[in-house]
PDB file of C-alpha atoms in Angstrom:
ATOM      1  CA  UNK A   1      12.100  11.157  11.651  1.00 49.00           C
ATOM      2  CA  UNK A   2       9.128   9.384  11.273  1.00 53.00           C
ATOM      3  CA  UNK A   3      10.213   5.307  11.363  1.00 58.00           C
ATOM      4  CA  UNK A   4       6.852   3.515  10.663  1.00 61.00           C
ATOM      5  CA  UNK A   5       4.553   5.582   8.086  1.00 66.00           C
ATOM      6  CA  UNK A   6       2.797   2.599   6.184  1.00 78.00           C
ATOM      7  CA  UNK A   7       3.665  -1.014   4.895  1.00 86.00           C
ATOM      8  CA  UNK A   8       5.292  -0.625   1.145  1.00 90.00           C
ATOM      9  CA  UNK A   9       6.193  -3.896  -1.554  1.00 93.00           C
ATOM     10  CA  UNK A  10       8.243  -4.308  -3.845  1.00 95.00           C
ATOM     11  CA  UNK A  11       7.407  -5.423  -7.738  1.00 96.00           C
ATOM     12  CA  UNK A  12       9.340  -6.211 -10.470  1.00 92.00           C
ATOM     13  CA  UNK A  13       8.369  -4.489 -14.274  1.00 89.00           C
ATOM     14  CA  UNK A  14      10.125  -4.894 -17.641  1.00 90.00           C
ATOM     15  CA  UNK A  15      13.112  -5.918 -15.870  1.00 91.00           C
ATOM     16  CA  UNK A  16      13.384  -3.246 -12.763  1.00 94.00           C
ATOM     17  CA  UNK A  17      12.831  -3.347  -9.652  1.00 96.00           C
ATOM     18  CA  UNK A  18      10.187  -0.412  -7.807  1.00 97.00           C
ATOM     19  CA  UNK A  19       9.156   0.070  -4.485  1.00 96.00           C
ATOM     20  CA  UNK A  20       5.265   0.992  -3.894  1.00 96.00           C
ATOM     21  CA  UNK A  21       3.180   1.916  -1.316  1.00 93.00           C
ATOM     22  CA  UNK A  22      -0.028   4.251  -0.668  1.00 93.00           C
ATOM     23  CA  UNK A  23       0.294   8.142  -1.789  1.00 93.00           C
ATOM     24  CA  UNK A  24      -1.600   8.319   1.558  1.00 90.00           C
ATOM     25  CA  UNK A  25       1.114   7.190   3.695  1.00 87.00           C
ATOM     26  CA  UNK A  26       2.852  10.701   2.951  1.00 86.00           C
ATOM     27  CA  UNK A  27      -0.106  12.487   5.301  1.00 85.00           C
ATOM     28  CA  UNK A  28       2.185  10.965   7.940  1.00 78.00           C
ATOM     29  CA  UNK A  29       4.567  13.269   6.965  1.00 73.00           C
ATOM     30  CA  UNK A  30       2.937  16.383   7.131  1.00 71.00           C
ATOM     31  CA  UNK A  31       4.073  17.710  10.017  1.00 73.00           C
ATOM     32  CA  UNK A  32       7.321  17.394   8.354  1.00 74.00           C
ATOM     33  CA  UNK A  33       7.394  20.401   5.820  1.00 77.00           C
ATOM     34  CA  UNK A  34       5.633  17.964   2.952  1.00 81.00           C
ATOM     35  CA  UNK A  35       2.803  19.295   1.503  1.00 87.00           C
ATOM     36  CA  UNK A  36       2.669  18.076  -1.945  1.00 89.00           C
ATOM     37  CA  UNK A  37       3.087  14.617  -3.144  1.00 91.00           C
ATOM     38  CA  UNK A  38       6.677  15.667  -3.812  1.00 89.00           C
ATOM     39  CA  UNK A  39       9.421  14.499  -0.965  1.00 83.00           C
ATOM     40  CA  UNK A  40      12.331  16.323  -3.209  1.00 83.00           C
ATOM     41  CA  UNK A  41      14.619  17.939  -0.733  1.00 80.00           C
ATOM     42  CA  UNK A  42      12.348  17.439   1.913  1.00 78.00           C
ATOM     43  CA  UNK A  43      12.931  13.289   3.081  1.00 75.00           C
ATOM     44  CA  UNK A  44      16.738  12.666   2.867  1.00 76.00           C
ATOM     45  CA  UNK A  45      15.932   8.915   2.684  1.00 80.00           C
ATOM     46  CA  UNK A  46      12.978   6.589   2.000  1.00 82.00           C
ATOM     47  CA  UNK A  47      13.307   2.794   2.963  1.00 84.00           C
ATOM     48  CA  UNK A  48      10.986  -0.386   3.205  1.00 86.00           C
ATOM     49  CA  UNK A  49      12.457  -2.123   6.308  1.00 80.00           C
ATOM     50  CA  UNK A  50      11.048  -5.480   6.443  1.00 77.00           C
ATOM     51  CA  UNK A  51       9.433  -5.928  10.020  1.00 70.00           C
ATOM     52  CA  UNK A  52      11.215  -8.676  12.512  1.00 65.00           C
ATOM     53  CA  UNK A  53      14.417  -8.522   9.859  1.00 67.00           C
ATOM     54  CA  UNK A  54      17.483  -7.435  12.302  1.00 70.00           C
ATOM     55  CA  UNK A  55      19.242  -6.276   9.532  1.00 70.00           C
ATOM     56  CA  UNK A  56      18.948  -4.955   5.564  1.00 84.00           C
ATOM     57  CA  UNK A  57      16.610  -2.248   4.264  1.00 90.00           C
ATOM     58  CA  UNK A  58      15.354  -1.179   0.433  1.00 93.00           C
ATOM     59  CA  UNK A  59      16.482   2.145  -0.205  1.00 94.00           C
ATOM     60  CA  UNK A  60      14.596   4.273  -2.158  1.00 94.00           C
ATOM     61  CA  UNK A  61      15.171   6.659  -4.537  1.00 93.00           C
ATOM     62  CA  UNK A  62      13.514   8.661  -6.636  1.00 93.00           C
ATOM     63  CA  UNK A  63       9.666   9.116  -6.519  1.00 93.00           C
ATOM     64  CA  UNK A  64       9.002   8.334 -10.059  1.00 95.00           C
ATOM     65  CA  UNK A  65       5.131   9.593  -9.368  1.00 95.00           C
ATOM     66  CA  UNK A  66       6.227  13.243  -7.406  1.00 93.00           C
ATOM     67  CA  UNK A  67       4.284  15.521  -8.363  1.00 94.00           C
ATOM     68  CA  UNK A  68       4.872  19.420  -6.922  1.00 92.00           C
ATOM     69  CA  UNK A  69       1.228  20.671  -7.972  1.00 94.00           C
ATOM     70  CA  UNK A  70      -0.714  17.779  -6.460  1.00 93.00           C
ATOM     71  CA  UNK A  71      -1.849  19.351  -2.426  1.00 92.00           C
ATOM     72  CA  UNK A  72      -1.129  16.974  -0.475  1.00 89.00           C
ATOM     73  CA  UNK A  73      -4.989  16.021   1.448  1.00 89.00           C
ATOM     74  CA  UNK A  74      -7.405  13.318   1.295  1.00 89.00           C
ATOM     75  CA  UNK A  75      -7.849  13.805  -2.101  1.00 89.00           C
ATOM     76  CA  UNK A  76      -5.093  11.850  -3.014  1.00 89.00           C
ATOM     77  CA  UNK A  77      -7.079   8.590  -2.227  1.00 89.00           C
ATOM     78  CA  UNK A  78      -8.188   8.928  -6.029  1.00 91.00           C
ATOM     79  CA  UNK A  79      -4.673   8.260  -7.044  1.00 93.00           C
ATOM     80  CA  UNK A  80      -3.429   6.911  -4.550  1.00 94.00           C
ATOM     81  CA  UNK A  81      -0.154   5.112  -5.296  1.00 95.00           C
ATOM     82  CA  UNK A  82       3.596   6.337  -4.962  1.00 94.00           C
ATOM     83  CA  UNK A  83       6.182   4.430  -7.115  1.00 96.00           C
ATOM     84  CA  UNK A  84       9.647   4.692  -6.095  1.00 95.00           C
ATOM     85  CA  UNK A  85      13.190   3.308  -8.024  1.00 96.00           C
ATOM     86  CA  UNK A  86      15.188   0.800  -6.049  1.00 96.00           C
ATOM     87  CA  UNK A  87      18.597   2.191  -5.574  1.00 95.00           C
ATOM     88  CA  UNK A  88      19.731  -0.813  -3.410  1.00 94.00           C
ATOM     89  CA  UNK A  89      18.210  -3.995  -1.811  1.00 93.00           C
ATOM     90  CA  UNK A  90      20.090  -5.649   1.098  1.00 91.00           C
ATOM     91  CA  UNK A  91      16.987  -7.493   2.730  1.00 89.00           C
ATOM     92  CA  UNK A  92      15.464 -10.581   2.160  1.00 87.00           C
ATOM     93  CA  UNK A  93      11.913  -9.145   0.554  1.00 88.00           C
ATOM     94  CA  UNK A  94      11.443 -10.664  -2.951  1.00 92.00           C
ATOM     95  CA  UNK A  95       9.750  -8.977  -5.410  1.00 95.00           C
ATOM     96  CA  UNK A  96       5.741  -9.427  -6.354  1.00 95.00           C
ATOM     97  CA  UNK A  97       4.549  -9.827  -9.421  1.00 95.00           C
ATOM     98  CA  UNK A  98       1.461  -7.684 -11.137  1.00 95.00           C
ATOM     99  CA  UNK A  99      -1.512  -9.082 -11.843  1.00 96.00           C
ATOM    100  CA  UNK A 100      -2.475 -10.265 -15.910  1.00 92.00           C
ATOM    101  CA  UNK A 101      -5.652 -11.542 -15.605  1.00 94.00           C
ATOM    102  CA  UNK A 102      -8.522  -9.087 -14.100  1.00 93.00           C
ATOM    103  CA  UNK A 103     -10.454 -10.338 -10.883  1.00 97.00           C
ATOM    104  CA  UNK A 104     -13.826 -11.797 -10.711  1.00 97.00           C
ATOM    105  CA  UNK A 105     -16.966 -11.218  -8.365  1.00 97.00           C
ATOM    106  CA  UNK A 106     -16.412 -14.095  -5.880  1.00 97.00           C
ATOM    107  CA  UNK A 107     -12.561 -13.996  -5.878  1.00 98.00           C
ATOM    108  CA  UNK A 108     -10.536 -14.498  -2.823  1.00 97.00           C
ATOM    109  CA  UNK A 109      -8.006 -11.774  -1.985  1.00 97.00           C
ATOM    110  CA  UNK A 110      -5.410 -11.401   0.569  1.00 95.00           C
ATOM    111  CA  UNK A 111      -3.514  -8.729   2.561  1.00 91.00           C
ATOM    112  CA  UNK A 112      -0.403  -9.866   4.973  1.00 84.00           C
ATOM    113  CA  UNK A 113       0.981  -7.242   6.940  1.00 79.00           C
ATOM    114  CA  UNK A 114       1.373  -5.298   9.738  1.00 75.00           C
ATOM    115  CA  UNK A 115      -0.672  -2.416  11.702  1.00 71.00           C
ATOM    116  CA  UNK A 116       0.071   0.049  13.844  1.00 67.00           C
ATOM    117  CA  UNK A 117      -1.471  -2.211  17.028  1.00 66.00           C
ATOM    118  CA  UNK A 118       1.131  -4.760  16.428  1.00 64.00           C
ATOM    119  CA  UNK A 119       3.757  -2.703  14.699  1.00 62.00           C
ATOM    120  CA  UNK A 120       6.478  -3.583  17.591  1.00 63.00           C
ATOM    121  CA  UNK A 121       6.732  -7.203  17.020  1.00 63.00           C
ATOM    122  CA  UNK A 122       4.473  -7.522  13.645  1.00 67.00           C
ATOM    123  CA  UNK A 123       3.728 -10.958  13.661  1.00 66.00           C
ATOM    124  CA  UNK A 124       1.951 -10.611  10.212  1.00 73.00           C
ATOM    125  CA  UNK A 125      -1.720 -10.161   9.997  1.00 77.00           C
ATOM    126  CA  UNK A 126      -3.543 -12.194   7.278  1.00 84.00           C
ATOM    127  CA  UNK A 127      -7.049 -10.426   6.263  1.00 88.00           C
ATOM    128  CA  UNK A 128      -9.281 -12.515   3.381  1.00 93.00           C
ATOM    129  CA  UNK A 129     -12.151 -11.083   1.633  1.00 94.00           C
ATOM    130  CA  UNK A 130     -14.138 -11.664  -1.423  1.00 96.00           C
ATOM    131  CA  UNK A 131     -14.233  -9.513  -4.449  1.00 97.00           C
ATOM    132  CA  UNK A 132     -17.353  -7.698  -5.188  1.00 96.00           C
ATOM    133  CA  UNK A 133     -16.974  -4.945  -7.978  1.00 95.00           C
ATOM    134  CA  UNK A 134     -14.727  -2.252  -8.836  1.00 95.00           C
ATOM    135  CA  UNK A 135     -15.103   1.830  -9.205  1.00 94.00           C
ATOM    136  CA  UNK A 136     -13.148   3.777 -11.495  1.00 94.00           C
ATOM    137  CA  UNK A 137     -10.347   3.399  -8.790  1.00 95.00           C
ATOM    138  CA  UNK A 138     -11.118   0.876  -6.156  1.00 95.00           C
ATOM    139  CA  UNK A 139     -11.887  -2.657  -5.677  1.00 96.00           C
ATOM    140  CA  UNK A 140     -14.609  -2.756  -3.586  1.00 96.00           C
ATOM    141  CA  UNK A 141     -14.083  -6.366  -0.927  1.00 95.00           C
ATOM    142  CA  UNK A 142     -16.006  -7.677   1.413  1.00 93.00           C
ATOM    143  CA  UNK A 143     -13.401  -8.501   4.441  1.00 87.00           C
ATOM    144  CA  UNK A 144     -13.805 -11.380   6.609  1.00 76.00           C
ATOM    145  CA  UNK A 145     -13.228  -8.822   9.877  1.00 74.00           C
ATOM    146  CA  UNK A 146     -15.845  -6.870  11.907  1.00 70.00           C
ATOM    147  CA  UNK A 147     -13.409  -3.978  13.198  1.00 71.00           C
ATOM    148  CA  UNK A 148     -11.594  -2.269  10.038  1.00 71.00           C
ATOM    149  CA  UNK A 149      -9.688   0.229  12.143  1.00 69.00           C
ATOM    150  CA  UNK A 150      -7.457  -3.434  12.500  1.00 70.00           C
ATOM    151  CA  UNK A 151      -6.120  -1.999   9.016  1.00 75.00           C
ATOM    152  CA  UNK A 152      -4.365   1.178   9.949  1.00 75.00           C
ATOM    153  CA  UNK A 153      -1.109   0.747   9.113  1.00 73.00           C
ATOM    154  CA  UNK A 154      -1.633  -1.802   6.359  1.00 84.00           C
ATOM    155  CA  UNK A 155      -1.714   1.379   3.934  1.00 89.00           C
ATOM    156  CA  UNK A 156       0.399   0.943   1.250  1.00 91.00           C
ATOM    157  CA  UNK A 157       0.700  -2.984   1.534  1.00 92.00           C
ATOM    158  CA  UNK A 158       0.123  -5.187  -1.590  1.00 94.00           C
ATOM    159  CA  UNK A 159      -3.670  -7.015  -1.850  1.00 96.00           C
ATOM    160  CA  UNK A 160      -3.018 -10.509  -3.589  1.00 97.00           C
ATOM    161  CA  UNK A 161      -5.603 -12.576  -6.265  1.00 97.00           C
ATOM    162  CA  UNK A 162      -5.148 -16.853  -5.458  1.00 96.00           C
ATOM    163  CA  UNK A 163      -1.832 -16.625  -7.305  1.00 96.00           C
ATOM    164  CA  UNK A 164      -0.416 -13.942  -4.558  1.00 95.00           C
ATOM    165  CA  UNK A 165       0.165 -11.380  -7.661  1.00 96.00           C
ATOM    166  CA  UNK A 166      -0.469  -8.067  -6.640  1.00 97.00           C
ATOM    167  CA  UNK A 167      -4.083  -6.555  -7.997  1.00 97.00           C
ATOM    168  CA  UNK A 168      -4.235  -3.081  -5.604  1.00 97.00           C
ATOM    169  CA  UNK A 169      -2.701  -1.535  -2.800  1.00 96.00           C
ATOM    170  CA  UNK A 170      -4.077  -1.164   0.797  1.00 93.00           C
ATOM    171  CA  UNK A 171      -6.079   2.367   0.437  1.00 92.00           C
ATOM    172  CA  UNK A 172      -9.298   3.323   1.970  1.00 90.00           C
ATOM    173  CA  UNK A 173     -12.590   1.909   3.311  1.00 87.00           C
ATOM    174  CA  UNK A 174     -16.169   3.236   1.807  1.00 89.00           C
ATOM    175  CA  UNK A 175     -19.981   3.091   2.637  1.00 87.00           C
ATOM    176  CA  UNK A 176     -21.783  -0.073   1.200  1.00 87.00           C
ATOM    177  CA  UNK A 177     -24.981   2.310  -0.018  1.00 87.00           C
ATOM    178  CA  UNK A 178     -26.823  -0.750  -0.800  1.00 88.00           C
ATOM    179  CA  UNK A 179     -26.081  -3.266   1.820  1.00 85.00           C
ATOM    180  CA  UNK A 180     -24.628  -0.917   4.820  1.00 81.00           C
ATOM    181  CA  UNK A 181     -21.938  -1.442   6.521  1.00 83.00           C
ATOM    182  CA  UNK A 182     -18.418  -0.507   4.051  1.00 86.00           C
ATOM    183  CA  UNK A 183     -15.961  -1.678   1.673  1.00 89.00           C
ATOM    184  CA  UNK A 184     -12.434  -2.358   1.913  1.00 89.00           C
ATOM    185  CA  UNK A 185     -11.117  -0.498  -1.184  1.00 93.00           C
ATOM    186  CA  UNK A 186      -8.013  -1.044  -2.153  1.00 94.00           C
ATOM    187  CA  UNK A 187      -6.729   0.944  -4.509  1.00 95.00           C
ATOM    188  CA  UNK A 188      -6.797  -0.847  -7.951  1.00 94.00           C
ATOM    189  CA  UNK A 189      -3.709  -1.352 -10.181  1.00 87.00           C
TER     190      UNK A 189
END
């Protein structure tokens, strides 16, 4: 049992409910017996429990995004999302809403969550940054924080435009080429 793998939201689309989080997160879970991006038979029971919340959890069920043939390695940062159906919510986390309007260089984004140096009493973290560019799959942000290994832990957590709609999920860090130094790159939605 593996209690704290990642931070996870939830969003609501055409009229459902779906728990998300990093594809990532399931490297935590190695050691487990996964090792494809397929928890089928293999995790009895997925939740999002919300952090300094006695009681109520999100229970998960199917992975809508499993996929048997994908190896499950670091590869999976160029996909990396998991989608999961809500079976039941009995906590107080409210859904987030996508993203319609694409960002723009200069635009402030946000990521509230916990890591794994504060997991125990997770007072929420707030990181800002400001939006740069975007790959084929990341946004590429410059963070307002020296010391990204603050992040671990945020995997999986939503990244928010002005309006706090989601635009990406908490992935991966890479190399500025031009400017040195790195990128937070969240994966982009």
């Amino acid at each position: 049992v593996k209690a704290f793998v990642g931070s996870a939201f939830l969003i609501n689309h055409q009229g459902k409910t779906y728990g998300v989080t990093a594809k990532h997160v399931l490297l935590e879970t190695m050691n487990q017996g996964v090792e494809t991006v397929s928890i089928e038979g293999l995790v009895d029971q997925w939740h999002i429990r919300p952090f300094n919340e006695k009681t109520g959890v999100v229970k998960l069920g199917q992975l809508i995004n499993a996929n048997s043939q994908e190896k499950l390695d670091m590869a999976v940062l160029q996909d990396d999302w998991l989608l999961f159906e809500v079976l039941d919510n009995e906590s107080a986390l409210k859904p987030l809403k996508l993203a319609d309007t694409a960002l723009m260089k200069g635009d402030q984004v946000d990521v509230f969550g916990c890591n794994y140096q504060n997991q125990t009493t997770c007072q929420q973290a707030h990181y800002s940054g400001v939006y740069q560019q975007a790959t084929a799959t990341n946004l590429l942000v410059k963070l307002d924080l020296e010391d990204l290994t603050q992040l671990r832990g945020l995997s999986g957590a939503p990244v928010l435009n002005s309006k706090q709609e989601v635009v990406g999920i908490v992935s991966n860090v890479i190399p500025d080429e031009e400017n040195g130094g790195v990128f937070f790159a969240p994966f982009k939605i």
